[in-house]
mmCIF file with all atom_site columns, C-alpha atoms in Angstrom:
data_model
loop_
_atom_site.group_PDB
_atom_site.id
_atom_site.type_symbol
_atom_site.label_atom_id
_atom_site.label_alt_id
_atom_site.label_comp_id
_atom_site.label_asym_id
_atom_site.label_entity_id
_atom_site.label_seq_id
_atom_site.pdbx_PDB_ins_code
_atom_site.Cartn_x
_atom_site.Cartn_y
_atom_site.Cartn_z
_atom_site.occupancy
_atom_site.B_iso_or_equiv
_atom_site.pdbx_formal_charge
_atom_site.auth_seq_id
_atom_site.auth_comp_id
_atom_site.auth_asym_id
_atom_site.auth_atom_id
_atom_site.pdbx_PDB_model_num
ATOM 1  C CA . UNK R 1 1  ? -60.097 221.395 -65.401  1.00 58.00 ? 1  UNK R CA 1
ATOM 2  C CA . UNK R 1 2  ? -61.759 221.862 -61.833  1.00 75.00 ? 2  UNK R CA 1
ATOM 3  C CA . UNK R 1 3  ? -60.181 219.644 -59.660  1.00 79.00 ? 3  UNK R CA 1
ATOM 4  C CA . UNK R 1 4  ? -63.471 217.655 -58.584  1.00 85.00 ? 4  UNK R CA 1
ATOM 5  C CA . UNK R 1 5  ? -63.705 216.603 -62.245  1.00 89.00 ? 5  UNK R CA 1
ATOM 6  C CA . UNK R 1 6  ? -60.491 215.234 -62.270  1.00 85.00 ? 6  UNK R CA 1
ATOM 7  C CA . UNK R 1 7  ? -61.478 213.267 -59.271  1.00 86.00 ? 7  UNK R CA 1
ATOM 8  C CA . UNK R 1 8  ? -64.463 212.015 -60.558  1.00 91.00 ? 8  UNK R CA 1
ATOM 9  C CA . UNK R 1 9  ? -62.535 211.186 -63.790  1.00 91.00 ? 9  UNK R CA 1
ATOM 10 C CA . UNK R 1 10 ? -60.280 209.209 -61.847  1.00 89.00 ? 10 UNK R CA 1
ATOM 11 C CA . UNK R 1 11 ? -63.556 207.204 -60.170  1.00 92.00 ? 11 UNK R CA 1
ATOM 12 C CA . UNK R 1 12 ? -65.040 206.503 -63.256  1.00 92.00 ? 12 UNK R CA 1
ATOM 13 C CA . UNK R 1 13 ? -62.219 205.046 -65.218  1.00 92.00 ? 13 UNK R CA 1
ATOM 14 C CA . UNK R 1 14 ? -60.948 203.340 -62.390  1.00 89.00 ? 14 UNK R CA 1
ATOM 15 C CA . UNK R 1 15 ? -63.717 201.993 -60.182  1.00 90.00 ? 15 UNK R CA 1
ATOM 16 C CA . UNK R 1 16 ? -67.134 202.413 -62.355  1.00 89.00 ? 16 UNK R CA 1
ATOM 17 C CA . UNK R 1 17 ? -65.845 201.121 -65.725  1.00 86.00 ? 17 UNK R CA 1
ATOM 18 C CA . UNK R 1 18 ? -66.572 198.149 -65.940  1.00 79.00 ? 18 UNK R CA 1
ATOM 19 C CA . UNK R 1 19 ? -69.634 197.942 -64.673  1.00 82.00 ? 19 UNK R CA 1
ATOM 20 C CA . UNK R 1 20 ? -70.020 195.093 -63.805  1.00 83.00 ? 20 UNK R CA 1
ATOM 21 C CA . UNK R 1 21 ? -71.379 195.153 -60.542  1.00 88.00 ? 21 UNK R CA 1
ATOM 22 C CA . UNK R 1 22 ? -74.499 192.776 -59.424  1.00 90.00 ? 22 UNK R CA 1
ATOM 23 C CA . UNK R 1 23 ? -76.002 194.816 -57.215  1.00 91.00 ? 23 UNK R CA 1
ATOM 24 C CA . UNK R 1 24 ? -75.703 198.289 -55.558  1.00 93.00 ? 24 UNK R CA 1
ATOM 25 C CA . UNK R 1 25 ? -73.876 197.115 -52.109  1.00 94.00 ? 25 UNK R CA 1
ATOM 26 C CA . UNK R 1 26 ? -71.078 196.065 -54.552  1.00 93.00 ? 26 UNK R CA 1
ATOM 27 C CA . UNK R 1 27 ? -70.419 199.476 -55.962  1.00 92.00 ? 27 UNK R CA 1
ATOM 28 C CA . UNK R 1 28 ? -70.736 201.339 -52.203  1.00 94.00 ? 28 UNK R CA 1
ATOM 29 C CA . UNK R 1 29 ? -67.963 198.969 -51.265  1.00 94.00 ? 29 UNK R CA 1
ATOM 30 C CA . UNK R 1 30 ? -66.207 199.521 -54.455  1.00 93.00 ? 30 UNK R CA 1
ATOM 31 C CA . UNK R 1 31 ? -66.015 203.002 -54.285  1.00 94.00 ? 31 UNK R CA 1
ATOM 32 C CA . UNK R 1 32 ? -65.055 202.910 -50.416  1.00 96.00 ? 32 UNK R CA 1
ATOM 33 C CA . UNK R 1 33 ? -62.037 200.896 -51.328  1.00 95.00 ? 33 UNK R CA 1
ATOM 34 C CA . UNK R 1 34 ? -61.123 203.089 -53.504  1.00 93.00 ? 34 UNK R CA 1
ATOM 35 C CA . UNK R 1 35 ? -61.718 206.349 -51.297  1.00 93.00 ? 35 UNK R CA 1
ATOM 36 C CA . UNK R 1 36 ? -59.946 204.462 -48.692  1.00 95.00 ? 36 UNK R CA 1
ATOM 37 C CA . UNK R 1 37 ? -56.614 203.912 -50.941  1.00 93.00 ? 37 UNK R CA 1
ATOM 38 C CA . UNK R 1 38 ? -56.914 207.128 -52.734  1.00 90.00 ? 38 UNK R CA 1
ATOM 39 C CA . UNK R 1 39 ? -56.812 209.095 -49.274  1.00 90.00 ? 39 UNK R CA 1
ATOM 40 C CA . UNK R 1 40 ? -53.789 207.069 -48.001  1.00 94.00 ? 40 UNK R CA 1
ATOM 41 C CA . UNK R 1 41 ? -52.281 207.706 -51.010  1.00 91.00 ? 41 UNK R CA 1
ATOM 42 C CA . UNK R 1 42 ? -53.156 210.864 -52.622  1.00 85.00 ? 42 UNK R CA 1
ATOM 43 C CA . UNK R 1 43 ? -50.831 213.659 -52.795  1.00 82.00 ? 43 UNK R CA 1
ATOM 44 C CA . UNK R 1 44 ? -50.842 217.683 -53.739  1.00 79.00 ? 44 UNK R CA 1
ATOM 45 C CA . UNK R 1 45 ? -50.240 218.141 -57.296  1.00 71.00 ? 45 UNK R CA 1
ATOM 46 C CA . UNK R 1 46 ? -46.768 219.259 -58.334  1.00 74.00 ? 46 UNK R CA 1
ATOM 47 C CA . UNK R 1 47 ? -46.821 221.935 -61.154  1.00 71.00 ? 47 UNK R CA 1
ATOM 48 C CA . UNK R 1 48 ? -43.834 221.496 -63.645  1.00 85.00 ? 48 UNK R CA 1
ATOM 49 C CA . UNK R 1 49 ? -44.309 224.215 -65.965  1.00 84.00 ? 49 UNK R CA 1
ATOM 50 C CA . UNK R 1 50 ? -42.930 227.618 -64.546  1.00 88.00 ? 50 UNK R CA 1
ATOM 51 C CA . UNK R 1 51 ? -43.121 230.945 -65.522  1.00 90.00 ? 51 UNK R CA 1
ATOM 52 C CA . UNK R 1 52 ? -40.199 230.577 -67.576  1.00 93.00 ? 52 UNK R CA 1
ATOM 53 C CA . UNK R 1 53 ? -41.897 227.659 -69.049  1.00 93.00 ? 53 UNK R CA 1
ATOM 54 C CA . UNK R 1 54 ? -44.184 229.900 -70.247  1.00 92.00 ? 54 UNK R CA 1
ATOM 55 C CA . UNK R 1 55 ? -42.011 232.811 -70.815  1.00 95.00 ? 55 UNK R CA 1
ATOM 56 C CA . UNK R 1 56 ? -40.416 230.370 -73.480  1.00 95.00 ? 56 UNK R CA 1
ATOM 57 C CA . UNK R 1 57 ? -43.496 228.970 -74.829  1.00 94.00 ? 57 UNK R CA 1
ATOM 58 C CA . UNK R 1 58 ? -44.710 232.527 -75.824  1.00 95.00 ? 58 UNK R CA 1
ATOM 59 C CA . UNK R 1 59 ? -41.726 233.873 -77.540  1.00 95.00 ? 59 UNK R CA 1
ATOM 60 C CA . UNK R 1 60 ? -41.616 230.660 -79.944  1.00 94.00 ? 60 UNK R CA 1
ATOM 61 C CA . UNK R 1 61 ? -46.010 231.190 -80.451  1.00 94.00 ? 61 UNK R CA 1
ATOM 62 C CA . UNK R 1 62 ? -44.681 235.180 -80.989  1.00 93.00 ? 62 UNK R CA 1
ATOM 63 C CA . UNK R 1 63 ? -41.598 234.114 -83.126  1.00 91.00 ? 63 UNK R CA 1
ATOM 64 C CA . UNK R 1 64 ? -44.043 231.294 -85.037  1.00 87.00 ? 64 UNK R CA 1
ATOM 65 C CA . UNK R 1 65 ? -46.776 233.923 -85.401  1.00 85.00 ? 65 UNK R CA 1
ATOM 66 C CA . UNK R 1 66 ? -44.413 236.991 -86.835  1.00 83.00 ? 66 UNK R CA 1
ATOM 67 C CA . UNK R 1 67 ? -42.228 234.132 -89.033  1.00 77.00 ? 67 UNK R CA 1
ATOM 68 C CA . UNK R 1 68 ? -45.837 232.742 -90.636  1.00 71.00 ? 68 UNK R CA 1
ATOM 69 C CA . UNK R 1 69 ? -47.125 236.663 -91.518  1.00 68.00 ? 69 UNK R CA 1
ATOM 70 C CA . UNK R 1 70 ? -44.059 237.479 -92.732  1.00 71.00 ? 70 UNK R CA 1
ATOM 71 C CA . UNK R 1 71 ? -44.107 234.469 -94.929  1.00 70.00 ? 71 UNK R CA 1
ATOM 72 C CA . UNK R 1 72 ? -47.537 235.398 -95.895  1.00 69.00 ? 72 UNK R CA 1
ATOM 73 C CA . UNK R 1 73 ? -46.707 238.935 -96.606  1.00 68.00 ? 73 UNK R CA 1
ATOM 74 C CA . UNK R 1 74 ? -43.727 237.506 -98.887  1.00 66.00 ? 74 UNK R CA 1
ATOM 75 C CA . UNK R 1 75 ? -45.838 235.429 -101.308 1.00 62.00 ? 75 UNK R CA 1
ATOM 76 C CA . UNK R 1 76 ? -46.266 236.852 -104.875 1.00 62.00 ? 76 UNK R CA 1
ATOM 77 C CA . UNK R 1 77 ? -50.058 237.730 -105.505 1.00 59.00 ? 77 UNK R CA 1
ATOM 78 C CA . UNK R 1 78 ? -51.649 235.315 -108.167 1.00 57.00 ? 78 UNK R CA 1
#
């Protein structure tokens, strides 16, 4: 996901929804609250799956994958 959407994910759950705002002025200020924390305390986001990560994850799809043909290959035709 683009990393705008995920921003604008973040708004809307957080600072849109509800909305239960009476009047425009009240969202502006809303959503410059919330810029103003999210900028003080945003930070870059940490990946935590590797390349080995996915080394391992595509071994056990490959493994899964050659286990379920051969299974298939196996069964007795009806």
């Amino acid at each position: 996901m683009n990393q705008v959407e995920i921003y604008f994910s973040v708004v809307q759950r957080k600072v849109v929804s509800p909305n239960d705002f009476t009047d425009l002025a009240q969202v502006t200020d809303r959503l410059r609250a919330f810029e103003d924390r999210y900028n003080a305390t945003a930070q870059p986001f940490q990946w935590k799956f590797t390349t080995s990560d996915l080394d391992d994850l595509l071994a056990r799809l490959d493994r899964h994958t050659t286990d379920h043909h051969e299974e298939s290959s196996a069964e007795p035709a009806t």
